[in-house]
Amino acid sequence: MPIIVNLDVMIAKRKISLSDLSEKVDISLANLSILKNNKVKAIRFSTLDSICRVLKCQPGDILEYTEEDTVF
Amino acid sequence: MIKIKYLFLANLIVKFWIGIVCLIMALLLFVTVHSTVSPKYYDKVIFDSRGGLVYNPNAQVPLNSYAEYKEGKNPNIYFNKLTLTSKINYVVRGLIGSTLILLILLEFQNIIRSVKKYSSFFVNNSRYFKRIAFYLFIFLVYSIVTEFLGRSVFMKFPDGGVQHDYRFYRIDNYITISLFIYMSLVASVIFSEGEQLRAENELTV
């Protein structure tokens, strides 16, 4: 998947735990965990809005696009 | 709330028909055995023009000889006059058809259970629909083949016997079953896609 979620980086920068973030954004710890581990298929704007508001960051700070390496 | 009500109603209807089919299978076996042991109770049980077993209270008393039958005094074919082989043949055909219908009803019950317990788009629901289509197909082929081969019954008298072949192609039934096969396969594809969307939705935060 070319979209990388850098949630762990932002959590470390803001010095907040995943469980605290989960309480503040009202998303279950399990869902945040799969988001952090790049296992999600999609993210709602409402979720992105909540996370960015709590972590005081931009969507680009959490989501990063990388080109997939093609192997010949 | 409405979903629960509909599921409850559907479950009730399926259980009812499962009960009816099991009763028919039990009756078929009972009638076969009892008519062999005590044939006098089955003097009014005859075959209709399509080869189905009916109870006709106005049926004449069964004939006692092949000579009387040849004279045309009573054209009815009586269940209690059939040879044991004919009876077993008839019952086995009935049981095979009933078993296929029972299997289809049980798959419907599985679908209702999984929708109640898990989700409408549970992974196995697609498989249940495919199995329903498969059983319907077997039932269709079985119905056509048995009609084509003819449903023979042999009525035995002390001085001879008479064989009667029943053939009645129920074209409207075959078309209906074919439509149900098609619908089950389409439902299977829809539920399979629904399950994928559900899984994707679960991985959406």
Coordinates of N, CA and C in Angstrom, one line a residue, chain A:
Chain A
M1 N 0.9 -1.2 0.0 CA 0.0 0.0 0.0 C 0.9 1.2 0.0
P2 N 0.7 2.1 -1.0 CA 1.6 3.3 -1.1 C 1.4 4.4 0.0
I3 N 0.2 4.3 0.7 CA -0.1 5.3 1.7 C 0.5 4.8 3.1
I4 N 1.3 5.6 3.7 CA 1.9 5.2 5.0 C 1.3 6.1 6.1
V5 N 0.9 5.5 7.2 CA 0.3 6.2 8.3 C 1.4 6.5 9.3
N6 N 1.7 7.7 9.6 CA 2.8 8.1 10.5 C 2.3 8.5 11.9
L7 N 1.2 7.8 12.3 CA 0.6 8.2 13.6 C 1.5 8.0 14.7
D8 N 2.3 6.9 14.7 CA 3.2 6.7 15.8 C 4.3 7.8 16.0
V9 N 4.6 8.4 14.8 CA 5.6 9.5 14.8 C 4.9 10.7 15.5
M10 N 3.7 11.0 15.2 CA 3.0 12.2 15.7 C 2.7 12.0 17.2
I11 N 2.4 10.7 17.6 CA 2.1 10.4 19.0 C 3.3 10.6 19.8
A12 N 4.5 10.2 19.3 CA 5.8 10.4 20.0 C 6.1 11.9 20.1
K13 N 5.8 12.6 19.0 CA 6.1 14.1 19.0 C 5.3 14.8 20.0
R14 N 4.0 14.4 20.1 CA 3.1 15.1 21.0 C 3.1 14.5 22.5
K15 N 3.9 13.5 22.6 CA 4.1 12.9 23.9 C 2.7 12.5 24.5
I16 N 1.9 11.8 23.7 CA 0.6 11.3 24.2 C 0.6 9.8 23.9
S17 N -0.1 9.1 24.8 CA -0.2 7.6 24.6 C -1.3 7.3 23.7
L18 N -1.3 6.1 23.1 CA -2.3 5.6 22.2 C -3.7 5.6 22.9
S19 N -3.6 5.1 24.2 CA -4.9 5.0 24.9 C -5.5 6.4 25.2
D20 N -4.7 7.4 25.5 CA -5.2 8.7 25.7 C -5.8 9.3 24.5
L21 N -5.0 9.1 23.4 CA -5.5 9.5 22.1 C -6.9 8.9 21.8
S22 N -7.0 7.6 22.0 CA -8.2 6.9 21.8 C -9.4 7.5 22.5
E23 N -9.2 7.9 23.8 CA -10.2 8.5 24.6 C -10.6 9.9 24.0
K24 N -9.6 10.6 23.6 CA -9.8 12.0 23.2 C -10.5 12.1 21.8
V25 N -10.2 11.1 20.9 CA -10.8 11.2 19.6 C -12.0 10.3 19.5
D26 N -12.3 9.5 20.6 CA -13.5 8.7 20.6 C -13.4 7.6 19.6
I27 N -12.2 7.0 19.4 CA -12.1 5.8 18.5 C -11.5 4.7 19.4
S28 N -11.9 3.5 19.1 CA -11.5 2.4 20.0 C -10.0 2.2 19.8
L29 N -9.4 1.7 20.9 CA -8.0 1.4 20.9 C -7.6 0.4 19.8
A30 N -8.5 -0.5 19.6 CA -8.2 -1.5 18.5 C -8.1 -0.9 17.1
N31 N -9.1 0.0 16.9 CA -9.1 0.7 15.6 C -7.9 1.6 15.4
L32 N -7.5 2.3 16.5 CA -6.3 3.2 16.4 C -5.1 2.3 16.2
S33 N -5.1 1.2 16.8 CA -3.9 0.3 16.7 C -3.8 -0.2 15.2
I34 N -4.9 -0.6 14.6 CA -4.8 -1.0 13.2 C -4.4 0.1 12.3
L35 N -4.8 1.3 12.7 CA -4.5 2.5 11.9 C -3.0 2.7 12.0
K36 N -2.5 2.7 13.2 CA -1.0 2.9 13.5 C -0.2 1.8 12.7
N37 N -0.7 0.6 12.6 CA 0.1 -0.5 12.0 C -0.2 -0.6 10.5
N38 N -0.8 0.4 9.9 CA -1.0 0.4 8.4 C -1.9 -0.7 7.9
K39 N -2.8 -1.2 8.8 CA -3.7 -2.3 8.4 C -5.1 -1.8 7.9
V40 N -5.3 -0.5 8.0 CA -6.7 0.0 7.6 C -6.8 0.0 6.0
K41 N -8.0 -0.1 5.6 CA -8.3 0.0 4.2 C -8.8 1.4 3.8
A42 N -9.4 2.1 4.8 CA -9.9 3.5 4.5 C -10.0 4.2 5.8
I43 N -10.0 5.6 5.7 CA -10.1 6.4 6.9 C -11.1 7.5 6.5
R44 N -12.1 7.7 7.5 CA -13.1 8.7 7.3 C -12.5 10.1 7.5
F45 N -13.1 11.1 6.9 CA -12.7 12.5 7.1 C -12.9 12.8 8.6
S46 N -14.0 12.4 9.1 CA -14.4 12.7 10.5 C -13.3 12.2 11.5
T47 N -12.7 11.0 11.2 CA -11.7 10.4 12.0 C -10.4 11.2 11.9
L48 N -10.1 11.6 10.6 CA -8.9 12.4 10.3 C -9.0 13.7 11.0
D49 N -10.2 14.3 11.0 CA -10.5 15.6 11.6 C -10.2 15.5 13.1
S50 N -10.7 14.5 13.7 CA -10.6 14.3 15.2 C -9.1 14.1 15.6
I51 N -8.4 13.3 14.8 CA -7.0 13.1 15.2 C -6.2 14.3 15.0
C52 N -6.4 15.0 13.9 CA -5.6 16.3 13.6 C -5.9 17.3 14.7
R53 N -7.2 17.4 15.1 CA -7.5 18.4 16.1 C -6.8 18.1 17.4
V54 N -6.8 16.8 17.8 CA -6.2 16.4 19.1 C -4.7 16.6 19.1
L55 N -4.1 16.1 17.9 CA -2.6 16.1 17.8 C -2.1 17.5 17.3
K56 N -3.0 18.4 17.0 CA -2.7 19.7 16.5 C -1.7 19.6 15.3
C57 N -2.1 18.9 14.3 CA -1.3 18.7 13.1 C -2.1 18.7 11.8
Q58 N -1.4 18.5 10.7 CA -2.1 18.5 9.4 C -2.2 17.1 9.0
P59 N -3.2 16.8 8.1 CA -3.3 15.4 7.5 C -2.0 14.9 6.9
G60 N -1.3 15.8 6.3 CA 0.0 15.4 5.7 C 1.0 14.9 6.7
D61 N 0.9 15.4 8.0 CA 1.8 14.9 9.0 C 1.5 13.5 9.4
I62 N 0.3 13.0 9.1 CA -0.1 11.6 9.5 C 0.0 10.7 8.3
L63 N -0.4 11.2 7.1 CA -0.5 10.4 6.0 C 0.6 10.7 5.0
E64 N 1.3 9.7 4.5 CA 2.4 10.0 3.6 C 2.3 9.1 2.4
Y65 N 2.5 9.6 1.2 CA 2.4 8.8 0.0 C 3.8 8.4 -0.5
T66 N 4.1 7.2 -0.7 CA 5.3 6.7 -1.3 C 5.1 5.9 -2.6
E67 N 6.0 6.0 -3.5 CA 5.8 5.2 -4.8 C 6.1 3.8 -4.4
E68 N 5.3 2.9 -4.9 CA 5.6 1.4 -4.7 C 6.8 1.0 -5.6
D69 N 7.7 0.3 -5.0 CA 8.8 -0.2 -5.8 C 8.4 -1.3 -6.8
T70 N 8.7 -1.2 -8.1 CA 8.3 -2.2 -9.0 C 9.5 -3.1 -9.2
V71 N 9.3 -4.4 -9.1 CA 10.4 -5.4 -9.2 C 10.3 -6.1 -10.6
F72 N 11.3 -6.0 -11.3 CA 11.3 -6.7 -12.7 C 12.0 -8.1 -12.6

